[in-house]
Coordinates of C-alpha atoms in Angstrom, one line a residue:
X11 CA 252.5 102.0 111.7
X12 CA 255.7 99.2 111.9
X13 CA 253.1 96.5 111.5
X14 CA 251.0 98.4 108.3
X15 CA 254.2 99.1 106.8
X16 CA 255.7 95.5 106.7
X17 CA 252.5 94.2 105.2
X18 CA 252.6 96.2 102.4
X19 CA 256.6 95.9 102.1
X20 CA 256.5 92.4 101.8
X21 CA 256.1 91.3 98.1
X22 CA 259.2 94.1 97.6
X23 CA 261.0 92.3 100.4
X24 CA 260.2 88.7 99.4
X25 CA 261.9 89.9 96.0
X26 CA 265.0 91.5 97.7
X27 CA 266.3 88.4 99.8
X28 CA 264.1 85.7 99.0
X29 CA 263.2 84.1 102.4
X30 CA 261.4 80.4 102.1
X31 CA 257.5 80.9 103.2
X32 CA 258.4 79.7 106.7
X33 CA 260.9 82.7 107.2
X34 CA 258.4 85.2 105.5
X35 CA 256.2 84.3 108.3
X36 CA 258.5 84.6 110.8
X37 CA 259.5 88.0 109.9
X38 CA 255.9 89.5 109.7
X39 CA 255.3 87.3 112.9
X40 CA 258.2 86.9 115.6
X41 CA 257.5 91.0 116.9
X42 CA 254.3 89.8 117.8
X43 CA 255.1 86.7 119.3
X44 CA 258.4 88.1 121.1
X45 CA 256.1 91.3 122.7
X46 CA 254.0 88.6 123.6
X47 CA 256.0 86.7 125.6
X48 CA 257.5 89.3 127.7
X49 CA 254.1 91.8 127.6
X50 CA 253.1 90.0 131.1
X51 CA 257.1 90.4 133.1
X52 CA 257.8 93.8 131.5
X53 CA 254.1 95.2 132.6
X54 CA 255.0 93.8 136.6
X55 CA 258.5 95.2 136.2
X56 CA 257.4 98.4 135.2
X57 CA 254.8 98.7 138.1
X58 CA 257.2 98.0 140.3
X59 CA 260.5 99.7 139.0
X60 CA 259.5 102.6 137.3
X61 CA 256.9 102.8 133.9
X62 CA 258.9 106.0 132.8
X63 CA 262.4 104.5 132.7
X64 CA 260.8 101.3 131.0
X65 CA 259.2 103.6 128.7
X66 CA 262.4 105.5 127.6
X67 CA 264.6 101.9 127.7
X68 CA 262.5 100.4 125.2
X69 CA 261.9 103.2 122.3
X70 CA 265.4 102.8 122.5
X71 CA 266.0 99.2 121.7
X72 CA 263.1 99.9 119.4
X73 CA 264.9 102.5 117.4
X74 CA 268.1 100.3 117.6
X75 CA 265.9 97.2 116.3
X76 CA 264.4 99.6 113.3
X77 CA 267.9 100.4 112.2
X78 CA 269.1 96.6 112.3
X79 CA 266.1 95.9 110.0
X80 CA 266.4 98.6 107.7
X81 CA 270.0 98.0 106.6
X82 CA 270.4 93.6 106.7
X83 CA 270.4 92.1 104.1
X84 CA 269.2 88.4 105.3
X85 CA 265.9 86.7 106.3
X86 CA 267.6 85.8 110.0
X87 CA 269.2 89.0 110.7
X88 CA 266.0 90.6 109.5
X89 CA 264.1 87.9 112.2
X90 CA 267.0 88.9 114.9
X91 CA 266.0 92.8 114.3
X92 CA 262.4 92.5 114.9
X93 CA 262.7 90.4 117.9
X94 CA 264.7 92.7 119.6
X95 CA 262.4 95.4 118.0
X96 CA 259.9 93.4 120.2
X97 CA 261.7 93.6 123.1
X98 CA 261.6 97.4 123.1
X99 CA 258.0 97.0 122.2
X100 CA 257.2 94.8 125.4
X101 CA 258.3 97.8 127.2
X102 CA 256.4 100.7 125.8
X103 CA 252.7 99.0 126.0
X104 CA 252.1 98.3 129.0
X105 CA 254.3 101.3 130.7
X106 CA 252.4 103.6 128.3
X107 CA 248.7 102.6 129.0
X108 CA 249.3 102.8 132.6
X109 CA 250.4 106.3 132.5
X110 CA 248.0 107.6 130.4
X111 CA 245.8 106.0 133.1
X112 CA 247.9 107.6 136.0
X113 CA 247.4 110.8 134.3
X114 CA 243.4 110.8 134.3
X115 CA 242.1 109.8 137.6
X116 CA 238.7 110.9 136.3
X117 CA 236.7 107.9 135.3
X118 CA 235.4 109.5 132.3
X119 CA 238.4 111.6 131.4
X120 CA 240.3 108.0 131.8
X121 CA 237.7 106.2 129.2
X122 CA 238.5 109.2 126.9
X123 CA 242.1 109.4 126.9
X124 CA 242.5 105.2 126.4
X125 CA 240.1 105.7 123.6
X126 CA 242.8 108.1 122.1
X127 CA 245.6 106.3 122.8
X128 CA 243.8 103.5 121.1
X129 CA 243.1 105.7 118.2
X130 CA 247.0 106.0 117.9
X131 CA 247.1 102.5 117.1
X132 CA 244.5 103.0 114.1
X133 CA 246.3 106.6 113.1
X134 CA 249.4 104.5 112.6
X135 CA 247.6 102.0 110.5
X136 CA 246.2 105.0 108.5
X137 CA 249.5 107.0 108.2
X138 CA 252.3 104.0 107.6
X139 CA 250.7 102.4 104.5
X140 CA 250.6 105.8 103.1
X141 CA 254.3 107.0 104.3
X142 CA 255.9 103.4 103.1
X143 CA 253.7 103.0 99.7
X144 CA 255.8 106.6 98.9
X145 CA 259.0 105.4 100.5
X146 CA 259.1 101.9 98.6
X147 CA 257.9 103.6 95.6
X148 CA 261.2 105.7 95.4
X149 CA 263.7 103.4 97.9
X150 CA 264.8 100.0 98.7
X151 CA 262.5 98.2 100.8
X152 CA 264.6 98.6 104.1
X153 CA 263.2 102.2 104.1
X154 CA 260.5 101.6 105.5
X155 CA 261.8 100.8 108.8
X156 CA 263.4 103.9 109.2
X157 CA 260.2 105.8 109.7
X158 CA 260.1 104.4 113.2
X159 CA 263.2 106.4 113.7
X160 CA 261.9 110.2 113.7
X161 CA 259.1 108.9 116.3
X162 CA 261.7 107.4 118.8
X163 CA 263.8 110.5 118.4
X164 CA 261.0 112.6 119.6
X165 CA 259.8 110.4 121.9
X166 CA 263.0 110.5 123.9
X167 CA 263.5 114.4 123.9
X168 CA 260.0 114.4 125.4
X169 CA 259.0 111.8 127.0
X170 CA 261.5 112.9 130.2
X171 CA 260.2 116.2 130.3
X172 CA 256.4 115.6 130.0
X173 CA 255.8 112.5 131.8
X174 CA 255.8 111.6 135.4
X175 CA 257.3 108.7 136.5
X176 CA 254.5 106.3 138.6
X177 CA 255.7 102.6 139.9
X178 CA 253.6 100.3 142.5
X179 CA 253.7 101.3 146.4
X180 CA 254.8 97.9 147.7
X181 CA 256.9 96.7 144.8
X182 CA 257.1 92.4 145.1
X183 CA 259.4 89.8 143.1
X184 CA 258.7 88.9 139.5
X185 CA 259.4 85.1 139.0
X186 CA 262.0 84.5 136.9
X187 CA 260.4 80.9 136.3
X188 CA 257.0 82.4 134.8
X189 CA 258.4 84.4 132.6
X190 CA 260.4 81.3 130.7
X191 CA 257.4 79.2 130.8
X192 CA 255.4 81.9 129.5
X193 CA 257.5 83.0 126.5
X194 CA 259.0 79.5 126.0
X195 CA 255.4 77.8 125.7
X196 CA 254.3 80.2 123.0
X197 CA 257.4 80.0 121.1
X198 CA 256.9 76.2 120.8
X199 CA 253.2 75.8 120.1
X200 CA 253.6 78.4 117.1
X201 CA 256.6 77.2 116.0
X202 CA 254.9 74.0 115.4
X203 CA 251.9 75.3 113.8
X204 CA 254.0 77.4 111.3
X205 CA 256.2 75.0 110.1
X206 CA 253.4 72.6 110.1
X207 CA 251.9 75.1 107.7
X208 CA 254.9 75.2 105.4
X209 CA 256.7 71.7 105.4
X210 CA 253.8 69.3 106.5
X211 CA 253.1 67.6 109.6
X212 CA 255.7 65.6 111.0
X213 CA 256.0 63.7 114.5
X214 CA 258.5 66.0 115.8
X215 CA 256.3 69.2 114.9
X216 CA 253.4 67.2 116.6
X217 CA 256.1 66.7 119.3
X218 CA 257.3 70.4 119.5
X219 CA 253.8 71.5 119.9
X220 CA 253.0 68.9 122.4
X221 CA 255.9 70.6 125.0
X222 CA 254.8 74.0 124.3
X223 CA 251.3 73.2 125.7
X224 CA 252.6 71.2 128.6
X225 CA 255.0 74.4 129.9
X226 CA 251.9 76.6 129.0
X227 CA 249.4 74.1 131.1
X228 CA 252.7 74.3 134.2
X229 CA 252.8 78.0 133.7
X230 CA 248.9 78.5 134.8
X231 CA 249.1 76.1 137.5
X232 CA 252.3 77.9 138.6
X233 CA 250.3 81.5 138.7
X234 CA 247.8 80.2 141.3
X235 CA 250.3 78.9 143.4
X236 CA 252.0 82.1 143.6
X237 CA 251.6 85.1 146.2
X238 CA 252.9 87.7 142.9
X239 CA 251.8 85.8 140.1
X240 CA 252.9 86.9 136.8
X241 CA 249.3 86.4 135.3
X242 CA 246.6 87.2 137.7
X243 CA 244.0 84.9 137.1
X244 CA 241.8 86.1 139.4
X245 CA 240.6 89.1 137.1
X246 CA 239.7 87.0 134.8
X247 CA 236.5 86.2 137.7
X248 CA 235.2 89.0 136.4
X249 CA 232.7 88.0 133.3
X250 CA 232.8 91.7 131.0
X251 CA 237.1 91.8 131.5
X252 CA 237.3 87.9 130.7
X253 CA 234.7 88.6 127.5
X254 CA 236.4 92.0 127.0
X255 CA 240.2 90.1 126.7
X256 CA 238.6 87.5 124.7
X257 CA 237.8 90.3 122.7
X258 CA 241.1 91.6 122.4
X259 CA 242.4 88.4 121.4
X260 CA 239.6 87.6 118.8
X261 CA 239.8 91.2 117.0
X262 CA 243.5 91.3 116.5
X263 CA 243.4 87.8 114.9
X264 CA 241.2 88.6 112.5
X265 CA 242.5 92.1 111.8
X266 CA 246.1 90.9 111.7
X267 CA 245.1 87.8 109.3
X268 CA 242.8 89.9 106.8
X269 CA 245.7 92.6 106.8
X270 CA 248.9 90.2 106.0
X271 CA 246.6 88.6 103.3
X272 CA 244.8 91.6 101.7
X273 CA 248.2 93.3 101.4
X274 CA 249.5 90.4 99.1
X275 CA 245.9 90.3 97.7
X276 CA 245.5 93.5 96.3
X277 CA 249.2 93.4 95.3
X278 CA 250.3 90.1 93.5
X279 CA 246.5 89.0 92.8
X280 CA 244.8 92.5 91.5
X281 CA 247.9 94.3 90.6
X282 CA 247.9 97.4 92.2
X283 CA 251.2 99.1 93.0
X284 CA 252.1 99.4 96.5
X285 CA 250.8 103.0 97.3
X286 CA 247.7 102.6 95.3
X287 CA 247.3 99.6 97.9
X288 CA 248.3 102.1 100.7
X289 CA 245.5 104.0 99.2
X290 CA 242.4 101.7 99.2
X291 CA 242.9 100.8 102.9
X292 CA 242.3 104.9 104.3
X293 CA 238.3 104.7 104.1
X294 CA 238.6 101.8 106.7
X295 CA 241.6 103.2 108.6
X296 CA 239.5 106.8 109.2
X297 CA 237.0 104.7 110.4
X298 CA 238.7 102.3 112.6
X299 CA 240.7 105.7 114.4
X300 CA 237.2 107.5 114.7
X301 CA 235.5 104.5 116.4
X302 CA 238.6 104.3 118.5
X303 CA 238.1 108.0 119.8
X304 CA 234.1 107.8 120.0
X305 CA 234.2 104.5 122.0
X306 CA 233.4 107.0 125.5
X307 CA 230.7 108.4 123.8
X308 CA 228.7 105.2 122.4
X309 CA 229.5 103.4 125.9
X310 CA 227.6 106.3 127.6
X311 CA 224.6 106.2 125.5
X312 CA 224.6 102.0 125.0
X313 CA 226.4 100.7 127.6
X314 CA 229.6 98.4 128.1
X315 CA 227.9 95.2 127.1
X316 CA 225.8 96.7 123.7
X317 CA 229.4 98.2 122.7
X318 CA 231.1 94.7 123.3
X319 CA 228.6 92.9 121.7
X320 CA 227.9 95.2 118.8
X321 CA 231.9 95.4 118.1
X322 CA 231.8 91.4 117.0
X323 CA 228.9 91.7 114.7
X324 CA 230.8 94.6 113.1
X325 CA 233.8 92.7 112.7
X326 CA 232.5 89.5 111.2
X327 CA 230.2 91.1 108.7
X328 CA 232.7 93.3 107.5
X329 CA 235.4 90.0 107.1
X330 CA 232.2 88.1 105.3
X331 CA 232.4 90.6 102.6
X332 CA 236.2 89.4 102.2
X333 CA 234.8 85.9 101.0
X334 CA 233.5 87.9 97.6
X335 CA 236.7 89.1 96.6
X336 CA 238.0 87.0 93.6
X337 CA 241.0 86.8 91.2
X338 CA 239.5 89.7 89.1
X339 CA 237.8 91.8 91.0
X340 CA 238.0 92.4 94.6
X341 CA 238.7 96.2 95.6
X342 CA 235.3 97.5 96.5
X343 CA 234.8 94.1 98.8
X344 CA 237.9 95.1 100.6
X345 CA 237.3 98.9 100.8
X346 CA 233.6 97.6 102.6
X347 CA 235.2 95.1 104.4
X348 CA 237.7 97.6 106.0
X349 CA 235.0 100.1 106.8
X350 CA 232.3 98.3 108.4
X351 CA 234.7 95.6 110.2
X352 CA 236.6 99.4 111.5
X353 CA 233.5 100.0 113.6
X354 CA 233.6 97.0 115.6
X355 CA 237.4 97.0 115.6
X356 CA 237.5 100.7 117.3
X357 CA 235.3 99.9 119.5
X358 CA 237.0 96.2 120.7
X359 CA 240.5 98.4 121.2
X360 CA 238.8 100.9 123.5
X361 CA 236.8 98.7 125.4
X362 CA 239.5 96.2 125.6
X363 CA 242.2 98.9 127.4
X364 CA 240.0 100.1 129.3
X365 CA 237.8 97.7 130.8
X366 CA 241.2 96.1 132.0
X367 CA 242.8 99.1 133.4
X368 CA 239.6 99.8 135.3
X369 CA 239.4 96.3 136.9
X370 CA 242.5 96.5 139.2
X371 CA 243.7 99.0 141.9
X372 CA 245.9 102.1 140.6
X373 CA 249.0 100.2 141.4
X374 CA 248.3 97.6 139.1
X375 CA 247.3 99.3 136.2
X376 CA 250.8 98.2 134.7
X377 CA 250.2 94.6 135.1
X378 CA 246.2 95.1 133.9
X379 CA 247.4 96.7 130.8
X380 CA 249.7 94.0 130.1
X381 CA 247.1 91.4 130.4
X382 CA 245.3 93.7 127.7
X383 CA 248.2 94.1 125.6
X384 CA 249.5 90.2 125.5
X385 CA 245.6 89.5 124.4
X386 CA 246.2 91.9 120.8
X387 CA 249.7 91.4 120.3
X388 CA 249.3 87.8 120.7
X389 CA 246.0 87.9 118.6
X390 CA 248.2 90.1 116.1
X391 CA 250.6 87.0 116.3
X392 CA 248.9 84.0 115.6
X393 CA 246.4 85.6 113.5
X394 CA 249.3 86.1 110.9
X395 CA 250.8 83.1 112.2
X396 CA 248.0 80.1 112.3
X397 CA 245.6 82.0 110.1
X398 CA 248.3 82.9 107.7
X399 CA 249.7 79.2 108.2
X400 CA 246.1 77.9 107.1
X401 CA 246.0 80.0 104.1
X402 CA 249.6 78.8 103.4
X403 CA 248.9 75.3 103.5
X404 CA 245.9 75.7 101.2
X405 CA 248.4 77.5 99.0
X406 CA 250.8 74.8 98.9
X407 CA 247.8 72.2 98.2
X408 CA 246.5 73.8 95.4
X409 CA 249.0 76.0 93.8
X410 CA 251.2 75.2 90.7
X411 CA 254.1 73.4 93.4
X412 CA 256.5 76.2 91.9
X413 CA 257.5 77.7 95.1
X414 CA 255.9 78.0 99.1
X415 CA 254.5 82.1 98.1
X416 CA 252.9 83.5 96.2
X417 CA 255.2 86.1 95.4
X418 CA 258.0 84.2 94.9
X419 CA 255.8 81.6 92.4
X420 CA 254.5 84.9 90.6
X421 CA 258.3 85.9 90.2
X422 CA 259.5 82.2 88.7
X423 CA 261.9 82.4 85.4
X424 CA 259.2 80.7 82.4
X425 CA 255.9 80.6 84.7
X426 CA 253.2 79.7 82.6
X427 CA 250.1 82.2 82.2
X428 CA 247.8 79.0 83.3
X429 CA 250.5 78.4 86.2
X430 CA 250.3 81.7 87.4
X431 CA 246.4 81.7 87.3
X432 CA 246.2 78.5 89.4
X433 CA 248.5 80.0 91.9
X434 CA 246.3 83.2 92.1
X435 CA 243.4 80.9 92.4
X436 CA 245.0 79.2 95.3
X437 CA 246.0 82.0 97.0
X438 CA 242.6 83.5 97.1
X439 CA 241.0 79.7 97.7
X440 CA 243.7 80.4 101.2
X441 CA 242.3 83.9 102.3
X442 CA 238.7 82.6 102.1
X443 CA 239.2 79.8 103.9
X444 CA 241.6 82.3 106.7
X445 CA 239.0 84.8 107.0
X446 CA 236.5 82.7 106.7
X447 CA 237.9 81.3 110.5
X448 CA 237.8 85.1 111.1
X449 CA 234.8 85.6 110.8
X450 CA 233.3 82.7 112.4
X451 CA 235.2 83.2 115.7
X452 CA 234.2 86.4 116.1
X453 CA 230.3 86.0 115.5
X454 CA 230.6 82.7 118.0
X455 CA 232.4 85.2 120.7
X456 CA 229.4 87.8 119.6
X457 CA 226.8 85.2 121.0
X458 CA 228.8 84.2 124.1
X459 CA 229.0 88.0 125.2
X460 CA 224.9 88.2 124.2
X461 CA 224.5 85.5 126.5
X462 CA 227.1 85.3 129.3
X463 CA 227.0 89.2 130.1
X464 CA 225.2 89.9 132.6
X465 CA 222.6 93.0 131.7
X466 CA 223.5 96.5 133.0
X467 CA 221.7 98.6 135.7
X468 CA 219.4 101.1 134.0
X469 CA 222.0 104.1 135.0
X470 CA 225.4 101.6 133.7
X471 CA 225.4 103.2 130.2
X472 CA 226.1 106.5 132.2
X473 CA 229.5 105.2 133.9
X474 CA 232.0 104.0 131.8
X475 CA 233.3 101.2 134.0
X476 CA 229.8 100.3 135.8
X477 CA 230.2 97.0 134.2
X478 CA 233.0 96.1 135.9
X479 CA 233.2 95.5 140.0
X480 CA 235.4 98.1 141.4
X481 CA 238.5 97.2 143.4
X482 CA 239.9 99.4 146.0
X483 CA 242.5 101.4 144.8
X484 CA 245.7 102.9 146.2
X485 CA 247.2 105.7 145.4
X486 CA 250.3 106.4 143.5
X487 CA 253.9 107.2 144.7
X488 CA 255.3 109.7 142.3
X489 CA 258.7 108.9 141.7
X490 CA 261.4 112.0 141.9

């Protein structure tokens, strides 16, 4: 809902404190990238410390985050709140999905509930365009983060009371070193790529991104040296979880990219208000939350690998219809695009959760999750972030040379009508070229799942997991 919100927000917030297009990035991106980094440690901490009280710690720095960002009044400090809004967030995923998994020991039952909680993740999308279109159409744009703050409320009252608290039998150490690497080698590489993006390429960006992939390159070598690695490579032996991560990472790239752009498409390029914009994108957000919660069912009757397969074809055809959307008229391609390419998403965040949660023993359903988790909110991250950099450098290429936005050009003292028509044209030239990517990705990954998954048993549309090799698993300690 956060995420949904700050898309539409941002030509209002652009407005309010002017950051240059490399902090507007940052501020829709560093959540992402900071959850990220820390998805992986916090996931092994919580199996191994208590998901409950890592649960309950981080809606709290969430809510604290949410209030930081709703009252600043600067680009940084509004990048300072939603990293530590990222922080709580790296908390509450992976905790959350492996309770909801404690709570169903049921393979079908389980399939069904991570479909819902999935569907949470679309509802969100559906309800916080809607909720901030109202709020910034009567408040400043900091309102918008103070939705968050009713839902961490409740949470906390709640959460004690209904939830057990689960954590690993035979905790081990988390290495301090992994985690650095981890969130230090990300940082680096994106850093580069987004500045890239909006100053030009220089030898110490080239340099910057250069270190980044050497401590990423250390950081897998390091994981299979280690008896309790951070990342455990070895599930990724397991063709339908590797395909089904890839997934993960592939869907939330292009459904991070298309949302950032779309929101300043249909704003600053067509002209619709805010809530009107909050408006257009429900058809595809119903559909994306019903595909969510009917994942079980279609896996039942078509199997893992037809679902996984099917969900890429979905998702490129509806970001193809993106690439007809002009500087006139574009709201019907978008209202398609969201609707078909909310089939194949649904389906990608179901299968994604849940393929992972039922590859690993009980006990590790924490640090499964996480694995899950790290692929979308890092696809969420660098789909805004290298996609959004791509359509930013074509912007800067082609526009009038006004200003790095398009906002912020729209929004120049004396722009010329023919100015502001070339940086319209720009702008859109940049999402075709950003989707286009999309799209591409996700029909390539489409092929590699119709040729590298290996074809189910005549009864493996009947089990929900029968794709995926099932490890022993242990039970779980409740925790007084």
């Amino acid at each position: 809902m956060d995420n949904s919100v700050l898309y539409l927000a941002m030509p209002s917030l652009t407005e309010a404190i002017a950051p240059t297009a490399g902090q507007a990035l940052w501020i829709v991106d560093i959540y992402g990238f900071v959850v990220a980094s820390l998805l992986i440690a916090f996931g092994n901490l919580g199996d191994r410390h208590g998901r409950l009280r890592f649960l309950l710690g981080g809606a709290s720095l969430f809510g604290l985050g949410s209030a930081g960002a709703a009252f600043t009044g600067t680009p940084e400090l509004l990048i300072a709140s939603r990293a530590l809004m990222g922080i709580g967030g790296a908390t509450l995923l992976p905790s959350g999905l492996a309770i909801v998994s404690s709570l169903f020991p049921d393979v079908r039952q389980r399939a069904r509930a991570i479909g819902i909680f999935a569907a949470t993740f679309a509802a969100g999308f559906a309800v916080g365009p809607v909720v901030g279109g109202l709020l910034l159409n009567h408040f400043w744009w900091g309102s918008v983060f103070l939705i968050n703050l009713p839902v961490v409320a409740v949470f906390l009252t709640f959460a004690p009371k209904l939830l057990k608290e689960v954590r690993e039998a035979r905790p081990g150490r988390v290495d301090p070193l992994s985690v650095a690497q981890s969130a230090l080698g990300i940082l680096l590489v994106v850093y580069a790529v987004k500045t890239a993006a909006a100053e030009g390429l220089s030898v110490g960006q080239l340099a910057v991104g250069a270190v980044g992939v050497a401590i990423l390159v250390w950081f897998v070598r390091r994981q299979l040296t280690l008896d309790e690695p951070l990342l455990d490579l070895k599930l990724f032996r397991d063709r339908v979880f590797t395909v089904a991560v890839l997934t993960g990472l592939l869907s939330l790239v292009a459904w991070a990219a298309a949302g950032y752009l779309s929101g300043v498409y249909l704003q600053s390029v067509l002209g619709f208000s805010v809530l009107t914009a909050a408006f257009l994108a429900l058809p595809g957000a119903a559909v994306l939350t019903t595909a969510c919660v009917g994942t079980a069912g279609v896996v039942e009757r078509l199997g893992k690998r037809t679902a996984l397969i099917a969900s890429h074809f979905f998702m490129g055809t509806g970001l193809v219809l993106l690439l007809f959307a002009g500087t006139e008229t574009g709201a019907v391609f978008y209202i398609a695009s969201t609707v078909i390419a909310g089939v194949g998403y649904g389906l990608s965040f179901s299968l994604v959760a849940e393929t992972a949660v039922a590859a690993v023993p009980a006990e590790r359903a924490g640090s499964a999750g996480a694995i899950a988790e790290t692929s979308n909110e890092l696809g969420n991250a660098l789909g805004v972030s290298l996609l959004g950099s791509l359509a930013a450098f074509l912007f800067r290429l082609l526009g009038p040379g006004t200003d790095g936005t398009l906002d912020t050009t729209l929004s120049t003292p004396g722009l010329s009508a023919d100015d502001a028509e070339q940086a319209k044209e720009a702008f859109v030239t940049g999402l075709h070229a950003a989707i286009g990517v999309a799209a591409a990705l996700t029909f390539a990954l489409g092929l590699l799942a119709l040729r590298w998954l290996p074809r189910e048993k005549p009864d493996a549309a009947a089990e929900p997991d029968a794709a995926v090799e099932e490890l022993p698993r242990r039970e779980e300690q409740p925790v007084s």
